[in-house]
Tab-separated table of C-alpha atoms in Angstrom:
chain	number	residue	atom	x	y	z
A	1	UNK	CA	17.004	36.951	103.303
A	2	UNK	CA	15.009	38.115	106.498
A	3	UNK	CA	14.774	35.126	108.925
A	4	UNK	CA	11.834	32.574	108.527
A	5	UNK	CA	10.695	31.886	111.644
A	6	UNK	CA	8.478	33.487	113.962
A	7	UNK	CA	8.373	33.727	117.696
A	8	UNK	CA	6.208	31.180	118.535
A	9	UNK	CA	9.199	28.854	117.081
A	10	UNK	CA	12.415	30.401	118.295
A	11	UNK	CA	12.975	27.762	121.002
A	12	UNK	CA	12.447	25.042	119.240
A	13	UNK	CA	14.454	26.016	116.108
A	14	UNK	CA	17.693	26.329	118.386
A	15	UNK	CA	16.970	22.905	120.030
A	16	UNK	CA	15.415	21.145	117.296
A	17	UNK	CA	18.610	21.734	114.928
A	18	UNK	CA	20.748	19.900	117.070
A	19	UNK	CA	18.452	16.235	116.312
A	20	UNK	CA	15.332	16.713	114.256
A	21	UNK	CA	17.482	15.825	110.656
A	22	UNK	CA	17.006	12.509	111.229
A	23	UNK	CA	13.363	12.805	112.721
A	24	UNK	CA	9.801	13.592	111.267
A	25	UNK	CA	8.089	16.421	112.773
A	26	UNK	CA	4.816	17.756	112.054
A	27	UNK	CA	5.088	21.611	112.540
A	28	UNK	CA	6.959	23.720	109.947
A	29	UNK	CA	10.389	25.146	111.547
A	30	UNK	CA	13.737	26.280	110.505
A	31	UNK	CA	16.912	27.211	112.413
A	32	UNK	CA	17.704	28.661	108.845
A	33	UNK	CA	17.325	32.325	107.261
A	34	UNK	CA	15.449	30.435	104.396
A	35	UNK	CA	11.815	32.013	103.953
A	36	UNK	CA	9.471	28.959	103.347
A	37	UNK	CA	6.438	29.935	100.954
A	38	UNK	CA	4.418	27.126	100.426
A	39	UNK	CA	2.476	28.496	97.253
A	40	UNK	CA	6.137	29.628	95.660
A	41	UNK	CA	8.397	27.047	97.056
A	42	UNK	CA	11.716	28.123	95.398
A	43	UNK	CA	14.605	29.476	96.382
A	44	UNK	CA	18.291	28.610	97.825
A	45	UNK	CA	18.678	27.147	101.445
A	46	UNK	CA	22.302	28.240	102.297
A	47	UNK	CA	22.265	27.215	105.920
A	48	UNK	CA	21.003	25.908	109.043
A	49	UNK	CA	17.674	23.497	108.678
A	50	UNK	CA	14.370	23.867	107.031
A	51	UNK	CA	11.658	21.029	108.305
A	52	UNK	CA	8.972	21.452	106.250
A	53	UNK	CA	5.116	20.640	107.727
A	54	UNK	CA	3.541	17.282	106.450
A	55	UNK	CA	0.304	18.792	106.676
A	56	UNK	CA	0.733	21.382	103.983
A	57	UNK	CA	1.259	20.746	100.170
A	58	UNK	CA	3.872	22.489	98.714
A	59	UNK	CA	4.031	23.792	95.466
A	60	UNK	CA	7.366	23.961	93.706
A	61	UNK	CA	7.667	26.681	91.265
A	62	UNK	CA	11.591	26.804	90.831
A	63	UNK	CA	14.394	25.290	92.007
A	64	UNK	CA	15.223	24.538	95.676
A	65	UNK	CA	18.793	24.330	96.399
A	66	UNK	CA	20.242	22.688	99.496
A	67	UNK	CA	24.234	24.566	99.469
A	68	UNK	CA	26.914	22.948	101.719
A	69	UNK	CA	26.325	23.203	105.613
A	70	UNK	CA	22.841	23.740	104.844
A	71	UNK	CA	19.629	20.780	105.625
A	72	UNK	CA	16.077	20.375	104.291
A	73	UNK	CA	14.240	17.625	106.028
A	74	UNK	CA	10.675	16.637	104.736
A	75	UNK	CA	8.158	14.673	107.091
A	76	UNK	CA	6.602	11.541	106.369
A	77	UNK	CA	3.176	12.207	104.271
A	78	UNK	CA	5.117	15.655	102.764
A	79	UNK	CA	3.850	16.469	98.971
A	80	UNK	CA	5.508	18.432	96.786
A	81	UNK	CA	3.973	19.463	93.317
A	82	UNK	CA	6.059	20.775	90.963
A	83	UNK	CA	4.652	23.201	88.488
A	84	UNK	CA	7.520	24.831	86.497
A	85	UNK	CA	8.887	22.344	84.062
A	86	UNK	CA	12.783	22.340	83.744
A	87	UNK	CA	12.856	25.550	86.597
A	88	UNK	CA	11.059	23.236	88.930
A	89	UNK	CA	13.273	20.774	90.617
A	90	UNK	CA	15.067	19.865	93.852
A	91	UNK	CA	19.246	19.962	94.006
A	92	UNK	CA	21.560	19.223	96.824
A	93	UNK	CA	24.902	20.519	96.891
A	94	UNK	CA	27.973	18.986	97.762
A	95	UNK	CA	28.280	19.390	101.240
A	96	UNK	CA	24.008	20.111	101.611
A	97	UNK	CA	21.856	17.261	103.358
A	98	UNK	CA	18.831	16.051	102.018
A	99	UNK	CA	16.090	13.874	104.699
A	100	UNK	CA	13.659	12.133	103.495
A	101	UNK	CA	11.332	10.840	106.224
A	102	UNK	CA	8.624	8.415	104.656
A	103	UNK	CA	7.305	5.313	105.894
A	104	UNK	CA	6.184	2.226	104.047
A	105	UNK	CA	2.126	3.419	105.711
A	106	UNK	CA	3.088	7.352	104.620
A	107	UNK	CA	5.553	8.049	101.985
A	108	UNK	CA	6.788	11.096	100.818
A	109	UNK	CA	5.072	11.913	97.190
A	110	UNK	CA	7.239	14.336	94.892
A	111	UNK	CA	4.607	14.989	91.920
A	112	UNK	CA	2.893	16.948	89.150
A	113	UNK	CA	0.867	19.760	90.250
A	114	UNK	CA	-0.860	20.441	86.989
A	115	UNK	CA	-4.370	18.661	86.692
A	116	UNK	CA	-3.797	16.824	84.027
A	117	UNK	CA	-0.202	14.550	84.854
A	118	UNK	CA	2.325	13.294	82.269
A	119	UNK	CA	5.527	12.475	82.346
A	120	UNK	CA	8.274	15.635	82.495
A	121	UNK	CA	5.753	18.006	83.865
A	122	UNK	CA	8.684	19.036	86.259
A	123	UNK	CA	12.565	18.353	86.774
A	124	UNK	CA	13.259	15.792	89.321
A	125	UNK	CA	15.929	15.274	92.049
A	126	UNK	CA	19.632	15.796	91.824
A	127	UNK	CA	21.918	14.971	94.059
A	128	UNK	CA	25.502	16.145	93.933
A	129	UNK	CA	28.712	14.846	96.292
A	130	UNK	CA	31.695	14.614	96.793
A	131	UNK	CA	32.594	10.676	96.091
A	132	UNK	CA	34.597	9.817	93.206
A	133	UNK	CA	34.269	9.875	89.625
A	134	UNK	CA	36.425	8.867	86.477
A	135	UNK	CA	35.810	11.497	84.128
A	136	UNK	CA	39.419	11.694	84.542
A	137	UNK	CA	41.065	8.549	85.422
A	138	UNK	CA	42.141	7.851	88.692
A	139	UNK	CA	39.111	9.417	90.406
A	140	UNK	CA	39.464	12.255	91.297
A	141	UNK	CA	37.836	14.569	89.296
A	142	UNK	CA	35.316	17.151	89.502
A	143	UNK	CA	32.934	18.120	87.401
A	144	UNK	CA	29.300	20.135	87.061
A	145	UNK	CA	26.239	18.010	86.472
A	146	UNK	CA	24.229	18.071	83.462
A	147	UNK	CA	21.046	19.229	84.923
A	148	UNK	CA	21.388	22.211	88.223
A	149	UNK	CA	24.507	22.934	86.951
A	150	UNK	CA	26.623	21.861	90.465
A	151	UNK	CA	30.343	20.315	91.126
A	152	UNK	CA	30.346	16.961	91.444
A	153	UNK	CA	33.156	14.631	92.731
A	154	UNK	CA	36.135	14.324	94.583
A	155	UNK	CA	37.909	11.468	96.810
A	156	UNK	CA	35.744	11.155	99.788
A	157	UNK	CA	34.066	7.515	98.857
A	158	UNK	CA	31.869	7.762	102.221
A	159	UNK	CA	30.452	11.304	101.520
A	160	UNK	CA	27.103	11.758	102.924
A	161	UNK	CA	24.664	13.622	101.113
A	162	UNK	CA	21.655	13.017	103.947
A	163	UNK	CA	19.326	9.538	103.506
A	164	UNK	CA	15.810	9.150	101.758
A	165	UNK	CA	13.446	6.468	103.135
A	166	UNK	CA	10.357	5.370	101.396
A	167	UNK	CA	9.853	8.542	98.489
A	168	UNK	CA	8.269	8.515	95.415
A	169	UNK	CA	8.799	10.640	92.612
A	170	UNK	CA	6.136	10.918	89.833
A	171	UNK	CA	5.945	12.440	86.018
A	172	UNK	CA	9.854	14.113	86.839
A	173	UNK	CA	12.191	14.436	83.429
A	174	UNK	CA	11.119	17.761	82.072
A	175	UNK	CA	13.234	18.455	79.186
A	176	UNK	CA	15.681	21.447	78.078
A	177	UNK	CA	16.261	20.102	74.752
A	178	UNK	CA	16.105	16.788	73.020
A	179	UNK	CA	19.653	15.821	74.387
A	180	UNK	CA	19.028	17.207	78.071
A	181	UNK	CA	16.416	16.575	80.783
A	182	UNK	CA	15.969	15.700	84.094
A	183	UNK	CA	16.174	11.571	85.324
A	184	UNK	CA	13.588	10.831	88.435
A	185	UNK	CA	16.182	11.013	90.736
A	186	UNK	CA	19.961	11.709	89.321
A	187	UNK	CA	23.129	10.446	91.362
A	188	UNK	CA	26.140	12.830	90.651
A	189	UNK	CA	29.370	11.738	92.948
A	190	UNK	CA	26.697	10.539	95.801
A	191	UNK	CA	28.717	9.011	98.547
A	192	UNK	CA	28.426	5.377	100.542
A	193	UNK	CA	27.409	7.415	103.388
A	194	UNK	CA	24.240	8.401	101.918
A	195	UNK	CA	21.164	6.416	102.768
A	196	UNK	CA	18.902	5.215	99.733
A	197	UNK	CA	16.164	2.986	101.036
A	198	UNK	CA	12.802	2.151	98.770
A	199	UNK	CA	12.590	5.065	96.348
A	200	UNK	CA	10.288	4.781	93.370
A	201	UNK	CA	10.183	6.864	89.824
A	202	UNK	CA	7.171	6.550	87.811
A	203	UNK	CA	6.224	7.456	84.426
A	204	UNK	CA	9.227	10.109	84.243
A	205	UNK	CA	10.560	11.495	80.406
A	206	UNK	CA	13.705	9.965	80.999
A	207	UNK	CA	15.562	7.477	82.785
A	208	UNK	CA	13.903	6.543	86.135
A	209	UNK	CA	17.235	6.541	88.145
A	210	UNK	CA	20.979	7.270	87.331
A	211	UNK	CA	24.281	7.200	88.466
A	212	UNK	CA	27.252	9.567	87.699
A	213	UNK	CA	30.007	7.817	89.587
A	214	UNK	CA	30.279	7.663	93.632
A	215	UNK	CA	29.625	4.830	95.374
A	216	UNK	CA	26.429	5.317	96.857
A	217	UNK	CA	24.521	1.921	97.830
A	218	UNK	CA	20.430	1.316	97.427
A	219	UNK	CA	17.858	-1.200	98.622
A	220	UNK	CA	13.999	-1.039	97.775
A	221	UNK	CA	14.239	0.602	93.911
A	222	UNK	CA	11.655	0.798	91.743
A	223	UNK	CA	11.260	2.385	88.246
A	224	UNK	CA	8.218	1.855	86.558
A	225	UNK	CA	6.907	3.585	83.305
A	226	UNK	CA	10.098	5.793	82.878
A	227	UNK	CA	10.713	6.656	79.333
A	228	UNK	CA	14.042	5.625	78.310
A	229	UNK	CA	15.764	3.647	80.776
A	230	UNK	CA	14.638	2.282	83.606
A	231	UNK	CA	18.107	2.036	85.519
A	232	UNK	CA	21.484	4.036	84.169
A	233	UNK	CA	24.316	4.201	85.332
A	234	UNK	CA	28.230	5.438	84.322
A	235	UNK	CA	31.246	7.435	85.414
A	236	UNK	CA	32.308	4.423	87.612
A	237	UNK	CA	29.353	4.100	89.968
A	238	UNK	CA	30.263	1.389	92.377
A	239	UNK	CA	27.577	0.416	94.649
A	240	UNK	CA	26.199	-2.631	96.582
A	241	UNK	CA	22.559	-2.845	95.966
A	242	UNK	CA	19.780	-5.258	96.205
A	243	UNK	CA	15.188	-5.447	95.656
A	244	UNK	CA	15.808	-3.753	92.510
A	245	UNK	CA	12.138	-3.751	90.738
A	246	UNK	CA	11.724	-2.143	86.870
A	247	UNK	CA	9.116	-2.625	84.294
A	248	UNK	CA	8.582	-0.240	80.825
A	249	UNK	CA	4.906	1.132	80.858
A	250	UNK	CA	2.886	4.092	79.253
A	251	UNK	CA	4.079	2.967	75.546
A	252	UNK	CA	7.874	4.087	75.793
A	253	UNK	CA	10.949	2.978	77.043
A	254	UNK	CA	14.244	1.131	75.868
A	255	UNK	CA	15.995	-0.573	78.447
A	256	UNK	CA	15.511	-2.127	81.678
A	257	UNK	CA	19.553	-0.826	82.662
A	258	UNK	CA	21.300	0.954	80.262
A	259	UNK	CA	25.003	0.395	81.993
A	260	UNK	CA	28.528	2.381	80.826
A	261	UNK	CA	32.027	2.542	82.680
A	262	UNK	CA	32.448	6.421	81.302
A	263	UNK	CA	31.567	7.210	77.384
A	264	UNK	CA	35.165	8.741	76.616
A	265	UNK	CA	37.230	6.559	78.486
A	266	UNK	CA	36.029	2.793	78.598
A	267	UNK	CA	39.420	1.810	80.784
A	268	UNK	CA	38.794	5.063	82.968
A	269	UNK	CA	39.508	4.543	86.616
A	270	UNK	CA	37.356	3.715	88.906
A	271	UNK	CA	35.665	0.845	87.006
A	272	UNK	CA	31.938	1.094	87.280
A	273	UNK	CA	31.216	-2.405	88.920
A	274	UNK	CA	28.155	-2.048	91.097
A	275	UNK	CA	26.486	-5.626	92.548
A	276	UNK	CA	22.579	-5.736	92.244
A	277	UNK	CA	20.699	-8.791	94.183
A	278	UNK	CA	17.405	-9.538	93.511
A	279	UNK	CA	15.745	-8.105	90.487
A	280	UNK	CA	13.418	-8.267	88.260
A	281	UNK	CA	13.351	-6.366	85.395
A	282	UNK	CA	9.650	-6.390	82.772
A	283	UNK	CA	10.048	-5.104	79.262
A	284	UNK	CA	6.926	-4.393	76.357
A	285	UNK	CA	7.019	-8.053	75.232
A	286	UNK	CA	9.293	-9.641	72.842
A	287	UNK	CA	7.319	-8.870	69.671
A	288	UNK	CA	6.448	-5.392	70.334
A	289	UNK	CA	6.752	-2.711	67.976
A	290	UNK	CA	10.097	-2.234	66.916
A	291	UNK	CA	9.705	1.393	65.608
A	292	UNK	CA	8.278	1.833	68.964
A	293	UNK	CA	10.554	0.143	71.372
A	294	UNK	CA	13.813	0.251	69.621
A	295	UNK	CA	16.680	-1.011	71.748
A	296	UNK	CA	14.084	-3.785	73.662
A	297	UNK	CA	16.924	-5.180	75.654
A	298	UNK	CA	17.170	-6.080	79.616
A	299	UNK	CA	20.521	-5.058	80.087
A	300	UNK	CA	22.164	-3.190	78.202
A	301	UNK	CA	25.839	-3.214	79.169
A	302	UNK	CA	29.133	-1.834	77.171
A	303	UNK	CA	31.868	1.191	77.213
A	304	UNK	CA	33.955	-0.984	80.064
A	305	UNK	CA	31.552	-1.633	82.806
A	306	UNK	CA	31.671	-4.679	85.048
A	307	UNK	CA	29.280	-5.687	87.556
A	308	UNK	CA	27.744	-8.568	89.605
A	309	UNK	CA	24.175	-9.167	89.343
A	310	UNK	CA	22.436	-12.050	91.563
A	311	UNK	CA	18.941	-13.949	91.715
A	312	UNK	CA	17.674	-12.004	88.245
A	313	UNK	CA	14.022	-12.622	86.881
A	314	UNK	CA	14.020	-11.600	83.188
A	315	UNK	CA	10.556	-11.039	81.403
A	316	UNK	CA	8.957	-10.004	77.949
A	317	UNK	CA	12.260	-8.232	76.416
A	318	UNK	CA	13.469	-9.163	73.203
A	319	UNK	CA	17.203	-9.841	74.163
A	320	UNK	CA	18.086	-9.983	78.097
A	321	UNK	CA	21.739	-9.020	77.869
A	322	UNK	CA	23.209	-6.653	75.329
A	323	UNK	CA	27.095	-6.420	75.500
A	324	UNK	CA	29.267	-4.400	73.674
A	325	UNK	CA	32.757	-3.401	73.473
A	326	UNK	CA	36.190	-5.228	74.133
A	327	UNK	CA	36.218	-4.597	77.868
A	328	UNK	CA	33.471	-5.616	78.588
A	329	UNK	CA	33.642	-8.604	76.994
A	330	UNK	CA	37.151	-9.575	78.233
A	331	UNK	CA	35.016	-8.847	81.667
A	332	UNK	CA	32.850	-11.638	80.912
A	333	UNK	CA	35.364	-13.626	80.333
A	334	UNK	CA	37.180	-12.981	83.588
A	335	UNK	CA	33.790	-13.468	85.477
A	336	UNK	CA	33.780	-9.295	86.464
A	337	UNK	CA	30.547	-8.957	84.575
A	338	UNK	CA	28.661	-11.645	85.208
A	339	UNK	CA	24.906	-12.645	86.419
A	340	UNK	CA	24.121	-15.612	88.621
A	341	UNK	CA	20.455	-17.426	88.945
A	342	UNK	CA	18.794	-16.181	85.765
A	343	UNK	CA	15.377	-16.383	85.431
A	344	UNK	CA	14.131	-15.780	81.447
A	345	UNK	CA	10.602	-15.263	80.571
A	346	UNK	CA	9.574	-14.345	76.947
A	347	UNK	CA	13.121	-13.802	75.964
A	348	UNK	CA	13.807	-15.154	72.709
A	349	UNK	CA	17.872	-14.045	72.521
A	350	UNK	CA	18.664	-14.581	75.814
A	351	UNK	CA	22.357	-12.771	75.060
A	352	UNK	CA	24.281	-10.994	72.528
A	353	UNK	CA	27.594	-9.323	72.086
A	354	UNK	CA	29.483	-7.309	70.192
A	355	UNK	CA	33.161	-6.252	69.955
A	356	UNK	CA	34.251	-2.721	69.713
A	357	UNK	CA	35.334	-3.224	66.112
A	358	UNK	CA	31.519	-3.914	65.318
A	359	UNK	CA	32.039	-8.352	65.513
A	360	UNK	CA	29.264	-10.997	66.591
A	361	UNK	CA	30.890	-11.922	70.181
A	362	UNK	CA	29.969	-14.806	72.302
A	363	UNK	CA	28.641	-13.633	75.107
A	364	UNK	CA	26.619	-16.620	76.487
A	365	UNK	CA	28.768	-16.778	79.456
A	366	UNK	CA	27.520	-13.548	81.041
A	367	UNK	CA	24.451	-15.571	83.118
A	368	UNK	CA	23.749	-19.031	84.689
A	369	UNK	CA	20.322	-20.033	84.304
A	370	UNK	CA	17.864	-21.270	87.254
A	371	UNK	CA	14.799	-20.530	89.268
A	372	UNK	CA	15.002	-16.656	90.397
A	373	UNK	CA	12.404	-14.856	92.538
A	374	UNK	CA	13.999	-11.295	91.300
A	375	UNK	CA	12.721	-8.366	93.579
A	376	UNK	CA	10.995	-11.539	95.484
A	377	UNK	CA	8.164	-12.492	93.807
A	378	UNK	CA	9.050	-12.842	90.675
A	379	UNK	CA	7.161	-10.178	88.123
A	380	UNK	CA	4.804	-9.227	90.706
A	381	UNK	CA	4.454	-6.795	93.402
A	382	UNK	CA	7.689	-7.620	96.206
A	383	UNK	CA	5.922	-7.484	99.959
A	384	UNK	CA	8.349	-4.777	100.493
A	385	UNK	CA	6.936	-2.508	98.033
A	386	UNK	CA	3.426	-2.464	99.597
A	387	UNK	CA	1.963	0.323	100.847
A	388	UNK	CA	3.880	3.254	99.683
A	389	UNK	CA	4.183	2.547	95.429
A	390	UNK	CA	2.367	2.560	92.498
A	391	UNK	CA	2.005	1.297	89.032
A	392	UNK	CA	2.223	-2.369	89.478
């Protein structure tokens, strides 16, 4: 591809690479051959950087791809519209850096740019590294990712895939099929050395975030109005998290975490066993319609995972934790799967359990009950989600 830049930029292209990826800028430059179009922003970035201009709305008709050695950095008050459906989304590679600049004042906005919104209008954001998985046990694994179609995985627990600060992805989850589509933003093998700091995904088709493995950590989450889950995660995802905020909206939704250790191998090593403080978690009520919301549950936890979940505030679902399967239930008996300073509001069943043979399990000592500001302020708005989200 013929280089990007023009004249007026060449100086600050060769000096700016060296420290503007973890910087905001406000003019459009690249030290990259990548030709930035904002009306047709598609295409593959396979080196150097792109910083793209906060001033200017870009319009994402295809897929951007950030390969390995290669950066895209996006400005604080940076929109991107998608308007392609599935062909419209944003992938980083392993190896490829991702930098999200927002600010709690000036966020980044990934959105719909059709004029009427709804939910799946485009893909979403995948990120791919280089962390482990369990697909095959003992971690080290590889293996492409269900949407983008990139390897995944490996041994290198503090990968670094770039860090997003203060984003917020709207009406992401378009849909190949009934049994594929895009999350908001989709984990696959992310690293510890990744930086995941107040990211919201609203009123998506599918679940708002998930995790395929790594060990990436996150602080400042938010999921609101997503249509199946509001929180996923499997293939051994271990990370340390906390100001987790998720609440079913629009109609639609199942869970407030849907939770697995890895689907064909509940023993599969690494154990998923993420630890989550402060969270609050809003369902459609405990009577709602059960045709409508079908699996009304606040936790939804089974196929091996463990996990440590802290300061919980529990509201309007029918059941707050739903485990299944032997492992996971010998993990609540060993105290690996276990919440502390439960807060239940309009939860009738407040667990439930199930062996893998299909048998009523005691489950009861998953929680301990008590006063729990979740997120921090119970079922409303946290102070630290001010400014930047929406939907509350």
């Amino acid at each position: 591809m013929k280089k990007s830049i023009v004249k007026l930029f060449g100086i600050l292209a060769i000096s700016g690479s060296l420290f503007t990826s973890c910087t905001s800028s406000d003019d459009e430059s690249s030290s990259s051959s990548f030709v930035v179009d904002a009306n047709n922003f598609q295409g593959t970035i396979t080196d150097g950087e792109v910083v793209l201009n906060a001033s200017t709305v870009y319009k994402l008709t295809g897929k951007i791809q950030v390969n390995d050695g290669a950066t895209l950095t996006i400005p604080a008050g940076t929109v991107i519209e998608g308007v392609g459906g599935t062909s419209a989304y944003i992938a980083v590679a392993q190896g490829g850096k991702i930098y999200v600049n927002g600010t709690s004042t000036n966020p980044v906005v990934f959105t719909s740019g059709l004029s009427t919104k709804n939910a799946g209008d485009w893909g979403g954001l995948v990120i791919c590294g280089r962390a482990p998985i369990n697909r095959v046990t003992g971690g080290a694994s590889t293996a492409q990712s269900e949407v983008a179609d990139l390897t995944y995985g490996g041994t290198n627990a503090s990968d670094s895939s770039g860090s997003i600060r203060y984003l917020r992805i709207e009406y992401a989850g378009a849909a190949f099929n009934s049994e594929k589509e895009f999350n908001g933003l989709s984990f696959f093998g992310v690293g510890s050395g990744t930086v995941v700091e107040y990211v919201e995904a609203f009123h998506g088709s599918d679940d708002g975030f998930e995790f395929f493995g790594g060990t990436v950590n996150t602080t400042g989450l938010i999921s609101i109005g997503n249509e199946d889950d509001q929180f996923d995660w499997t293939e051994g995802w271990s990370g340390t998290n906390s100001n987790w905020y998720g609440k079913l909206d629009f109609g639609k939704g199942n869970r407030g975490i849907e939770a697995d250790n890895f689907e064909f191998g509940f023993a599969n090593t690494p154990i998923a066993n993420p630890t989550i403080t402060n969270m609050t978690l809003i369902g459609p009520g405990s009577t709602a319609d059960a045709t409508v919301y079908q699996e009304n549950d606040g936790l939804k936890l089974r196929r091996g995972t463990k996990g440590i979940f802290t300061n919980l505030v529990l509201s309007s679902w029918k059941a707050g934790f739903n485990v299944e399967h032997d492992e996971c239930i010998a993990a609540v008996a060993a105290n690996t799967l276990k919440a502390n300073n439960v807060s239940f509001t309009d939860v009738p069943t407040k667990s439930k359990g199930k062996d893998t043979a299909g048998n009523t399990a005691d489950v009861s000592a998953i929680f301990t009950e008590s006063a729990a500001t979740g997120a921090g302020n119970g079922v409303s708005i946290p102070t630290w989600a001010t400014g930047w989200s929406v939907g509350f």
